[in-house]
Amino acid sequence: MTARHGPADENVLQVIARKEKELEAKVAQAREQARQILEDARRQADQIRERARADAAALAARMREETARRVEALQREQLAAAEAEAGRVRAAAAERLSRAVALVVERVLAGLEGS
């Protein structure tokens, strides 16, 4: 081995330096691409989360509306049933009142006749 460095040695060193710079540029480019991919993925994830939140809110609103409609329908049914029952009770009471009045009148008249 000689201690002397010639043009061939410099050429090899230049090639190595050039290749090293090329590799550094490729690594920097790959890092930038990875950063962009990560940023895009985060943006997409945020959009998906926001859509999911909006969908969940819309579903919750629809469920509240449907529940309110069902509650109102049940209340109307129960009110109609209660009004019908009240009508039957009033009719039965009116019929009993008529019989009670007739009975009272009959007893009063019987008492007057007996006196």
PDB file of C-alpha atoms in Angstrom:
ATOM      1  CA  MET A   1       0.000   0.000   0.000  1.00  0.00           C
ATOM      2  CA  THR A   2       1.163   3.414  -0.779  1.00  0.00           C
ATOM      3  CA  ALA A   3       0.576   6.572   1.146  1.00  0.00           C
ATOM      4  CA  ARG A   4       0.105   8.467  -1.997  1.00  0.00           C
ATOM      5  CA  HIS A   5      -3.427   9.433  -3.086  1.00  0.00           C
ATOM      6  CA  GLY A   6      -3.994   9.946  -6.719  1.00  0.00           C
ATOM      7  CA  PRO A   7      -6.800  11.131  -8.991  1.00  0.00           C
ATOM      8  CA  ALA A   8      -8.485   7.730  -8.859  1.00  0.00           C
ATOM      9  CA  ASP A   9      -8.774   7.979  -5.072  1.00  0.00           C
ATOM     10  CA  GLU A  10     -10.295  11.430  -5.350  1.00  0.00           C
ATOM     11  CA  ASN A  11     -12.717  10.168  -7.930  1.00  0.00           C
ATOM     12  CA  VAL A  12     -13.877   7.370  -5.619  1.00  0.00           C
ATOM     13  CA  LEU A  13     -14.277   9.853  -2.769  1.00  0.00           C
ATOM     14  CA  GLN A  14     -16.287  12.167  -4.992  1.00  0.00           C
ATOM     15  CA  VAL A  15     -18.532   9.294  -6.049  1.00  0.00           C
ATOM     16  CA  ILE A  16     -19.033   8.292  -2.429  1.00  0.00           C
ATOM     17  CA  ALA A  17     -19.784  11.916  -1.428  1.00  0.00           C
ATOM     18  CA  ARG A  18     -22.221  12.299  -4.344  1.00  0.00           C
ATOM     19  CA  LYS A  19     -23.977   9.025  -3.463  1.00  0.00           C
ATOM     20  CA  GLU A  20     -24.162  10.093   0.177  1.00  0.00           C
ATOM     21  CA  LYS A  21     -25.814  13.390  -0.825  1.00  0.00           C
ATOM     22  CA  GLU A  22     -28.229  11.531  -3.085  1.00  0.00           C
ATOM     23  CA  LEU A  23     -29.137   9.175  -0.247  1.00  0.00           C
ATOM     24  CA  GLU A  24     -29.567  12.097   2.157  1.00  0.00           C
ATOM     25  CA  ALA A  25     -31.876  13.785  -0.380  1.00  0.00           C
ATOM     26  CA  LYS A  26     -33.873  10.562  -0.790  1.00  0.00           C
ATOM     27  CA  VAL A  27     -34.152  10.173   2.997  1.00  0.00           C
ATOM     28  CA  ALA A  28     -35.317  13.796   3.324  1.00  0.00           C
ATOM     29  CA  GLN A  29     -37.835  13.261   0.529  1.00  0.00           C
ATOM     30  CA  ALA A  30     -39.086  10.043   2.150  1.00  0.00           C
ATOM     31  CA  ARG A  31     -39.459  11.838   5.490  1.00  0.00           C
ATOM     32  CA  GLU A  32     -41.442  14.633   3.822  1.00  0.00           C
ATOM     33  CA  GLN A  33     -43.673  12.100   2.086  1.00  0.00           C
ATOM     34  CA  ALA A  34     -44.199  10.273   5.379  1.00  0.00           C
ATOM     35  CA  ARG A  35     -45.054  13.575   7.094  1.00  0.00           C
ATOM     36  CA  GLN A  36     -47.577  14.391   4.360  1.00  0.00           C
ATOM     37  CA  ILE A  37     -49.101  10.911   4.534  1.00  0.00           C
ATOM     38  CA  LEU A  38     -49.409  11.200   8.301  1.00  0.00           C
ATOM     39  CA  GLU A  39     -50.956  14.669   8.000  1.00  0.00           C
ATOM     40  CA  ASP A  40     -53.450  13.410   5.402  1.00  0.00           C
ATOM     41  CA  ALA A  41     -54.312  10.414   7.588  1.00  0.00           C
ATOM     42  CA  ARG A  42     -54.914  12.691  10.580  1.00  0.00           C
ATOM     43  CA  ARG A  43     -57.070  14.997   8.472  1.00  0.00           C
ATOM     44  CA  GLN A  44     -59.098  12.041   7.193  1.00  0.00           C
ATOM     45  CA  ALA A  45     -59.473  10.653  10.712  1.00  0.00           C
ATOM     46  CA  ASP A  46     -60.717  14.055  11.904  1.00  0.00           C
ATOM     47  CA  GLN A  47     -63.227  14.166   9.047  1.00  0.00           C
ATOM     48  CA  ILE A  48     -64.420  10.640   9.806  1.00  0.00           C
ATOM     49  CA  ARG A  49     -64.790  11.476  13.507  1.00  0.00           C
ATOM     50  CA  GLU A  50     -66.713  14.649  12.673  1.00  0.00           C
ATOM     51  CA  ARG A  51     -69.002  12.744  10.292  1.00  0.00           C
ATOM     52  CA  ALA A  52     -69.553  10.083  12.958  1.00  0.00           C
ATOM     53  CA  ARG A  53     -70.405  12.767  15.532  1.00  0.00           C
ATOM     54  CA  ALA A  54     -72.828  14.430  13.109  1.00  0.00           C
ATOM     55  CA  ASP A  55     -74.417  11.076  12.248  1.00  0.00           C
ATOM     56  CA  ALA A  56     -74.751  10.204  15.939  1.00  0.00           C
ATOM     57  CA  ALA A  57     -76.312  13.599  16.691  1.00  0.00           C
ATOM     58  CA  ALA A  58     -78.760  13.195  13.801  1.00  0.00           C
ATOM     59  CA  LEU A  59     -79.642   9.685  14.954  1.00  0.00           C
ATOM     60  CA  ALA A  60     -80.155  10.892  18.517  1.00  0.00           C
ATOM     61  CA  ALA A  61     -82.425  13.684  17.259  1.00  0.00           C
ATOM     62  CA  ARG A  62     -84.446  11.212  15.163  1.00  0.00           C
ATOM     63  CA  MET A  63     -84.743   8.861  18.143  1.00  0.00           C
ATOM     64  CA  ARG A  64     -85.903  11.719  20.397  1.00  0.00           C
ATOM     65  CA  GLU A  65     -88.504  12.747  17.795  1.00  0.00           C
ATOM     66  CA  GLU A  66     -89.693   9.163  17.356  1.00  0.00           C
ATOM     67  CA  THR A  67     -89.878   8.661  21.119  1.00  0.00           C
ATOM     68  CA  ALA A  68     -91.827  11.914  21.510  1.00  0.00           C
ATOM     69  CA  ARG A  69     -94.262  10.797  18.777  1.00  0.00           C
ATOM     70  CA  ARG A  70     -94.739   7.424  20.447  1.00  0.00           C
ATOM     71  CA  VAL A  71     -95.248   9.031  23.860  1.00  0.00           C
ATOM     72  CA  GLU A  72     -97.815  11.435  22.392  1.00  0.00           C
ATOM     73  CA  ALA A  73     -99.623   8.551  20.663  1.00  0.00           C
ATOM     74  CA  LEU A  74     -99.703   6.547  23.906  1.00  0.00           C
ATOM     75  CA  GLN A  75    -100.944   9.590  25.808  1.00  0.00           C
ATOM     76  CA  ARG A  76    -103.735  10.096  23.239  1.00  0.00           C
ATOM     77  CA  GLU A  77    -104.682   6.407  23.503  1.00  0.00           C
ATOM     78  CA  GLN A  78    -104.695   6.522  27.294  1.00  0.00           C
ATOM     79  CA  LEU A  79    -106.692   9.770  27.313  1.00  0.00           C
ATOM     80  CA  ALA A  80    -109.233   8.288  24.890  1.00  0.00           C
ATOM     81  CA  ALA A  81    -109.504   5.152  27.054  1.00  0.00           C
ATOM     82  CA  ALA A  82    -109.878   7.258  30.207  1.00  0.00           C
ATOM     83  CA  GLU A  83    -112.538   9.433  28.584  1.00  0.00           C
ATOM     84  CA  ALA A  84    -114.414   6.331  27.423  1.00  0.00           C
ATOM     85  CA  GLU A  85    -114.226   4.844  30.919  1.00  0.00           C
ATOM     86  CA  ALA A  86    -115.397   8.151  32.408  1.00  0.00           C
ATOM     87  CA  GLY A  87    -118.333   8.109  29.982  1.00  0.00           C
ATOM     88  CA  ARG A  88    -119.254   4.573  31.071  1.00  0.00           C
ATOM     89  CA  VAL A  89    -118.977   5.560  34.737  1.00  0.00           C
ATOM     90  CA  ARG A  90    -121.162   8.660  34.143  1.00  0.00           C
ATOM     91  CA  ALA A  91    -123.738   6.568  32.255  1.00  0.00           C
ATOM     92  CA  ALA A  92    -123.778   3.967  35.039  1.00  0.00           C
ATOM     93  CA  ALA A  93    -124.022   6.712  37.657  1.00  0.00           C
ATOM     94  CA  ALA A  94    -126.877   8.402  35.774  1.00  0.00           C
ATOM     95  CA  GLU A  95    -128.701   5.098  35.537  1.00  0.00           C
ATOM     96  CA  ARG A  96    -128.202   4.426  39.264  1.00  0.00           C
ATOM     97  CA  LEU A  97    -129.225   7.990  40.091  1.00  0.00           C
ATOM     98  CA  SER A  98    -132.471   7.514  38.213  1.00  0.00           C
ATOM     99  CA  ARG A  99    -133.111   4.259  40.093  1.00  0.00           C
ATOM    100  CA  ALA A 100    -132.119   5.878  43.406  1.00  0.00           C
ATOM    101  CA  VAL A 101    -134.466   8.825  42.797  1.00  0.00           C
ATOM    102  CA  ALA A 102    -137.254   6.461  41.826  1.00  0.00           C
ATOM    103  CA  LEU A 103    -136.630   4.387  44.979  1.00  0.00           C
ATOM    104  CA  VAL A 104    -136.580   7.473  47.198  1.00  0.00           C
ATOM    105  CA  VAL A 105    -139.767   8.762  45.604  1.00  0.00           C
ATOM    106  CA  GLU A 106    -141.382   5.358  46.030  1.00  0.00           C
ATOM    107  CA  ARG A 107    -140.424   5.149  49.708  1.00  0.00           C
ATOM    108  CA  VAL A 108    -141.441   8.701  50.384  1.00  0.00           C
ATOM    109  CA  LEU A 109    -144.790   8.101  48.746  1.00  0.00           C
ATOM    110  CA  ALA A 110    -145.162   4.824  50.629  1.00  0.00           C
ATOM    111  CA  GLY A 111    -144.424   6.657  53.847  1.00  0.00           C
ATOM    112  CA  LEU A 112    -146.968   9.326  53.012  1.00  0.00           C
ATOM    113  CA  GLU A 113    -149.590   6.742  52.189  1.00  0.00           C
ATOM    114  CA  GLY A 114    -148.883   4.900  55.428  1.00  0.00           C
ATOM    115  CA  SER A 115    -149.361   8.010  57.497  1.00  0.00           C
TER     116      SER A 115
END
